[in-house]
mmCIF file of C-alpha atoms and ligand atoms in Angstrom:
data_model
loop_
_atom_site.group_PDB
_atom_site.id
_atom_site.type_symbol
_atom_site.label_atom_id
_atom_site.label_comp_id
_atom_site.label_asym_id
_atom_site.label_seq_id
_atom_site.Cartn_x
_atom_site.Cartn_y
_atom_site.Cartn_z
ATOM 1 C CA MET A 24 -24.711 -178.793 19.265
ATOM 2 C CA SER A 25 -28.318 -178.547 20.486
ATOM 3 C CA GLU A 26 -27.442 -180.979 23.284
ATOM 4 C CA GLU A 27 -24.627 -178.658 24.358
ATOM 5 C CA ILE A 28 -26.984 -175.705 24.378
ATOM 6 C CA ASP A 29 -29.559 -177.650 26.371
ATOM 7 C CA ARG A 30 -26.940 -178.728 28.886
ATOM 8 C CA GLY A 31 -25.611 -175.171 29.177
ATOM 9 C CA ARG A 32 -29.076 -173.816 29.689
ATOM 10 C CA ARG A 33 -29.822 -176.360 32.409
ATOM 11 C CA GLN A 34 -26.606 -175.444 34.211
ATOM 12 C CA LEU A 35 -27.375 -171.767 34.068
ATOM 13 C CA LEU A 36 -30.883 -172.233 35.335
ATOM 14 C CA THR A 37 -29.721 -174.510 38.155
ATOM 15 C CA VAL A 38 -27.117 -172.090 39.377
ATOM 16 C CA ALA A 39 -29.218 -169.007 38.961
ATOM 17 C CA THR A 40 -31.867 -170.055 41.464
ATOM 18 C CA THR A 41 -32.955 -166.477 41.873
ATOM 19 C CA LEU A 42 -32.903 -165.836 38.174
ATOM 20 C CA THR A 43 -35.306 -163.224 37.036
ATOM 21 C CA GLY A 44 -36.415 -162.958 33.430
ATOM 22 C CA ALA A 45 -36.771 -159.811 31.465
ATOM 23 C CA VAL A 46 -38.036 -159.023 28.039
ATOM 24 C CA GLY A 47 -36.436 -155.943 26.608
ATOM 25 C CA VAL A 48 -38.014 -153.713 24.036
ATOM 26 C CA ALA A 49 -35.744 -152.692 21.241
ATOM 27 C CA PHE A 50 -35.399 -149.178 20.031
ATOM 28 C CA ALA A 51 -33.175 -147.388 17.595
ATOM 29 C CA ALA A 52 -33.482 -143.632 17.953
ATOM 30 C CA ALA A 53 -34.655 -142.865 21.474
ATOM 31 C CA PRO A 54 -32.028 -143.617 24.120
ATOM 32 C CA PHE A 55 -34.389 -144.947 26.736
ATOM 33 C CA LEU A 56 -37.613 -146.157 25.291
ATOM 34 C CA ALA A 57 -37.935 -149.104 27.605
ATOM 35 C CA SER A 58 -36.450 -150.460 30.776
ATOM 36 C CA TRP A 59 -37.262 -153.268 33.103
ATOM 37 C CA GLN A 60 -36.820 -153.515 36.850
ATOM 38 C CA PRO A 61 -36.440 -156.831 38.707
ATOM 39 C CA SER A 62 -38.179 -157.134 42.055
ATOM 40 C CA ALA A 63 -36.696 -155.321 45.041
ATOM 41 C CA ARG A 64 -35.647 -158.635 46.568
ATOM 42 C CA ALA A 65 -34.016 -159.774 43.329
ATOM 43 C CA LYS A 66 -32.198 -156.468 43.051
ATOM 44 C CA ALA A 67 -30.955 -156.747 46.622
ATOM 45 C CA LEU A 68 -29.584 -160.191 45.823
ATOM 46 C CA GLY A 69 -27.970 -158.980 42.633
ATOM 47 C CA ALA A 70 -29.901 -161.620 40.727
ATOM 48 C CA PRO A 71 -28.856 -162.388 37.164
ATOM 49 C CA VAL A 72 -31.258 -161.057 34.554
ATOM 50 C CA GLU A 73 -32.159 -162.903 31.378
ATOM 51 C CA ILE A 74 -32.806 -160.777 28.293
ATOM 52 C CA ASP A 75 -34.748 -161.836 25.224
ATOM 53 C CA ILE A 76 -32.907 -160.464 22.184
ATOM 54 C CA SER A 77 -35.022 -162.231 19.563
ATOM 55 C CA LYS A 78 -36.724 -158.988 18.484
ATOM 56 C CA LEU A 79 -33.688 -156.739 18.639
ATOM 57 C CA GLU A 80 -33.173 -155.320 15.151
ATOM 58 C CA PRO A 81 -29.737 -154.542 13.651
ATOM 59 C CA GLY A 82 -28.670 -151.066 14.766
ATOM 60 C CA ALA A 83 -31.087 -151.048 17.712
ATOM 61 C CA MET A 84 -30.454 -151.026 21.436
ATOM 62 C CA LEU A 85 -32.378 -152.162 24.475
ATOM 63 C CA LYS A 86 -31.900 -151.292 28.105
ATOM 64 C CA ILE A 87 -32.512 -153.266 31.270
ATOM 65 C CA VAL A 88 -31.570 -152.672 34.896
ATOM 66 C CA TRP A 89 -29.237 -155.019 36.723
ATOM 67 C CA ARG A 90 -28.101 -154.392 40.310
ATOM 68 C CA GLY A 91 -29.629 -150.937 40.083
ATOM 69 C CA LYS A 92 -27.532 -149.986 37.066
ATOM 70 C CA PRO A 93 -28.567 -149.660 33.432
ATOM 71 C CA VAL A 94 -27.233 -152.266 31.048
ATOM 72 C CA PHE A 95 -27.377 -151.637 27.302
ATOM 73 C CA VAL A 96 -27.515 -154.375 24.674
ATOM 74 C CA VAL A 97 -26.785 -153.228 21.115
ATOM 75 C CA ARG A 98 -27.168 -155.330 17.998
ATOM 76 C CA ARG A 99 -24.396 -153.895 15.861
ATOM 77 C CA THR A 100 -24.543 -153.735 12.083
ATOM 78 C CA PRO A 101 -21.553 -154.656 9.883
ATOM 79 C CA ALA A 102 -20.981 -150.917 9.304
ATOM 80 C CA MET A 103 -20.869 -150.244 13.035
ATOM 81 C CA LEU A 104 -18.338 -153.031 13.500
ATOM 82 C CA GLN A 105 -16.276 -151.755 10.586
ATOM 83 C CA SER A 106 -16.006 -148.332 12.205
ATOM 84 C CA LEU A 107 -14.123 -149.824 15.155
ATOM 85 C CA ALA A 108 -10.951 -150.437 13.195
ATOM 86 C CA SER A 109 -10.585 -146.818 12.089
ATOM 87 C CA VAL A 110 -10.564 -145.009 15.421
ATOM 88 C CA ASP A 111 -7.729 -146.590 17.435
ATOM 89 C CA ALA A 112 -5.494 -143.512 17.220
ATOM 90 C CA LEU A 113 -8.275 -141.354 18.666
ATOM 91 C CA LEU A 114 -8.893 -143.529 21.723
ATOM 92 C CA SER A 115 -7.473 -143.327 25.232
ATOM 93 C CA ASP A 116 -7.428 -147.083 25.803
ATOM 94 C CA PRO A 117 -7.973 -148.860 22.452
ATOM 95 C CA GLY A 118 -6.855 -152.238 23.811
ATOM 96 C CA SER A 119 -8.951 -151.891 26.999
ATOM 97 C CA ASP A 120 -5.819 -152.488 29.091
ATOM 98 C CA LYS A 121 -6.864 -149.983 31.778
ATOM 99 C CA SER A 122 -10.568 -150.668 31.569
ATOM 100 C CA ARG A 123 -12.886 -153.138 33.254
ATOM 101 C CA GLN A 124 -14.337 -156.084 31.377
ATOM 102 C CA PRO A 125 -14.320 -159.882 31.608
ATOM 103 C CA LEU A 126 -11.421 -161.525 29.782
ATOM 104 C CA TYR A 127 -13.702 -162.750 26.994
ATOM 105 C CA ALA A 128 -14.624 -159.119 26.239
ATOM 106 C CA LYS A 129 -11.066 -157.801 26.088
ATOM 107 C CA ASN A 130 -10.963 -157.480 22.329
ATOM 108 C CA GLU A 131 -11.741 -154.828 19.728
ATOM 109 C CA GLN A 132 -15.453 -155.607 19.795
ATOM 110 C CA ARG A 133 -15.405 -155.920 23.596
ATOM 111 C CA ALA A 134 -17.867 -158.759 23.267
ATOM 112 C CA ARG A 135 -18.348 -162.511 23.212
ATOM 113 C CA LYS A 136 -20.096 -162.227 19.837
ATOM 114 C CA PRO A 137 -19.192 -159.121 17.777
ATOM 115 C CA GLU A 138 -22.795 -158.552 16.712
ATOM 116 C CA TYR A 139 -24.083 -158.119 20.263
ATOM 117 C CA PHE A 140 -22.578 -155.499 22.540
ATOM 118 C CA VAL A 141 -23.390 -155.646 26.254
ATOM 119 C CA VAL A 142 -22.232 -152.733 28.414
ATOM 120 C CA LEU A 143 -22.994 -150.960 31.677
ATOM 121 C CA GLY A 144 -24.712 -147.662 30.892
ATOM 122 C CA VAL A 145 -22.676 -145.776 33.462
ATOM 123 C CA CYS A 146 -20.133 -143.136 32.442
ATOM 124 C CA THR A 147 -16.698 -143.819 33.903
ATOM 125 C CA HIS A 148 -16.264 -140.126 34.754
ATOM 126 C CA LEU A 149 -18.917 -139.379 37.383
ATOM 127 C CA GLY A 150 -21.543 -141.985 36.668
ATOM 128 C CA CYS A 151 -24.059 -140.278 34.381
ATOM 129 C CA ALA A 152 -25.962 -142.369 31.856
ATOM 130 C CA PRO A 153 -24.498 -142.064 28.347
ATOM 131 C CA GLN A 154 -26.877 -141.753 25.431
ATOM 132 C CA ASN A 155 -26.629 -143.742 22.236
ATOM 133 C CA ARG A 156 -25.718 -141.738 19.151
ATOM 134 C CA PHE A 157 -25.295 -144.389 16.522
ATOM 135 C CA SER A 158 -25.986 -142.011 13.653
ATOM 136 C CA PRO A 159 -24.113 -138.792 14.411
ATOM 137 C CA GLY A 160 -24.974 -137.392 11.006
ATOM 138 C CA VAL A 161 -28.594 -136.965 12.034
ATOM 139 C CA SER A 162 -28.012 -135.637 15.542
ATOM 140 C CA ASP A 163 -29.000 -132.068 16.267
ATOM 141 C CA ASP A 164 -27.162 -131.538 19.542
ATOM 142 C CA GLY A 165 -24.233 -129.801 17.887
ATOM 143 C CA VAL A 166 -21.530 -131.747 19.711
ATOM 144 C CA LEU A 167 -20.884 -134.452 17.193
ATOM 145 C CA LYS A 168 -17.829 -134.039 15.006
ATOM 146 C CA ALA A 169 -16.459 -135.697 11.926
ATOM 147 C CA ASP A 170 -13.700 -137.362 13.950
ATOM 148 C CA TRP A 171 -16.267 -139.266 16.004
ATOM 149 C CA PRO A 172 -18.094 -142.005 14.106
ATOM 150 C CA GLY A 173 -20.799 -142.234 16.737
ATOM 151 C CA GLY A 174 -21.389 -144.527 19.665
ATOM 152 C CA PHE A 175 -22.232 -143.252 23.139
ATOM 153 C CA PHE A 176 -22.258 -139.674 24.335
ATOM 154 C CA CYS A 177 -22.390 -138.564 27.970
ATOM 155 C CA PRO A 178 -24.396 -135.346 28.243
ATOM 156 C CA CYS A 179 -23.021 -134.404 31.675
ATOM 157 C CA HIS A 180 -19.514 -133.381 30.627
ATOM 158 C CA GLY A 181 -19.239 -134.410 26.997
ATOM 159 C CA SER A 182 -17.401 -137.733 27.105
ATOM 160 C CA LYS A 183 -17.568 -139.709 23.880
ATOM 161 C CA PHE A 184 -17.260 -143.452 23.342
ATOM 162 C CA ASP A 185 -17.309 -145.606 20.235
ATOM 163 C CA VAL A 186 -19.761 -148.464 19.614
ATOM 164 C CA SER A 187 -17.548 -150.724 21.742
ATOM 165 C CA GLY A 188 -17.756 -148.272 24.647
ATOM 166 C CA ARG A 189 -14.110 -147.229 24.155
ATOM 167 C CA VAL A 190 -13.461 -143.698 25.328
ATOM 168 C CA PHE A 191 -12.040 -141.011 23.069
ATOM 169 C CA LYS A 192 -9.063 -138.861 24.041
ATOM 170 C CA GLY A 193 -9.579 -135.377 25.410
ATOM 171 C CA VAL A 194 -12.755 -136.068 27.375
ATOM 172 C CA PRO A 195 -13.244 -136.333 31.150
ATOM 173 C CA ALA A 196 -14.019 -140.075 31.296
ATOM 174 C CA PRO A 197 -10.758 -141.875 32.139
ATOM 175 C CA THR A 198 -11.562 -145.391 30.937
ATOM 176 C CA ASN A 199 -13.826 -147.313 28.610
ATOM 177 C CA LEU A 200 -17.372 -148.170 29.669
ATOM 178 C CA GLU A 201 -17.452 -151.261 31.875
ATOM 179 C CA ILE A 202 -18.602 -154.611 30.517
ATOM 180 C CA PRO A 203 -20.586 -156.716 33.015
ATOM 181 C CA PRO A 204 -20.291 -160.504 33.178
ATOM 182 C CA TYR A 205 -22.753 -162.172 30.817
ATOM 183 C CA ALA A 206 -23.371 -165.381 28.938
ATOM 184 C CA PHE A 207 -25.464 -166.511 25.998
ATOM 185 C CA VAL A 208 -28.063 -168.980 27.208
ATOM 186 C CA ASP A 209 -28.943 -169.675 23.565
ATOM 187 C CA ASP A 210 -29.096 -167.643 20.338
ATOM 188 C CA GLN A 211 -31.991 -165.529 21.607
ATOM 189 C CA HIS A 212 -31.253 -165.013 25.290
ATOM 190 C CA ILE A 213 -28.449 -163.353 27.197
ATOM 191 C CA LEU A 214 -27.942 -163.745 30.918
ATOM 192 C CA ILE A 215 -26.516 -160.624 32.581
ATOM 193 C CA GLY A 216 -24.597 -161.096 35.809
ATOM 194 C CA LEU A 217 -23.245 -164.576 35.327
ATOM 195 C CA ASP A 218 -20.659 -166.125 33.064
ATOM 196 C CA GLU A 219 -19.540 -169.649 32.468
ATOM 197 C CA ALA A 220 -16.377 -169.208 34.461
ATOM 198 C CA ARG A 221 -18.472 -168.928 37.607
ATOM 199 C CA LEU A 222 -20.366 -172.120 36.894
ATOM 200 C CA GLY A 223 -17.231 -174.135 37.627
HETATM 201 S S1 LIG B 314 -20.251 -138.086 34.009
HETATM 202 FE FE1 LIG B 314 -19.974 -138.521 31.913
HETATM 203 S S2 LIG B 314 -18.644 -136.997 31.252
HETATM 204 FE FE2 LIG B 314 -18.867 -136.580 33.360
#
């Protein structure tokens, strides 16, 4: 098993010659406590970005920037994952059939590993940055309702998404939040912008 991981890591590092590392800082309540920017040259090249998730606590989220766009990584709790099964009837595209994601993320959790959710932080309506609202019961913005178990909220025009980035009915955003290509380098690192399929 460790040999497989070592081999996979070598492959990733060989292919990603312009790979740029990033260490995210986890946070739970504030939407954007920390972000990281690769160099201008790396951004221009669309370089993959490696994220260290070793300090990401359950229920917390970190943000990095990849190709000039925010990418959120959420470590979901069992309760957050449980909430996914109860909202299908309220969603516009529960099966993600009309939404953009790699094939390995076309499932209820929209993820390779259910615990870790990786998503572009770009609203599919007009491109604003959604905010995380994982505990709607403690929000004071007045827009959270009992029929929304929390997830992501776009402040521009009120679109709501669950903790898999699936959009609710009756809001302006037409599709679920987009999932970028990504791969686990090992248990503590995720590479954004590259997936195994592209390694050949
Ligand atoms: S940009 Fe998000 S709801 Fe309009």
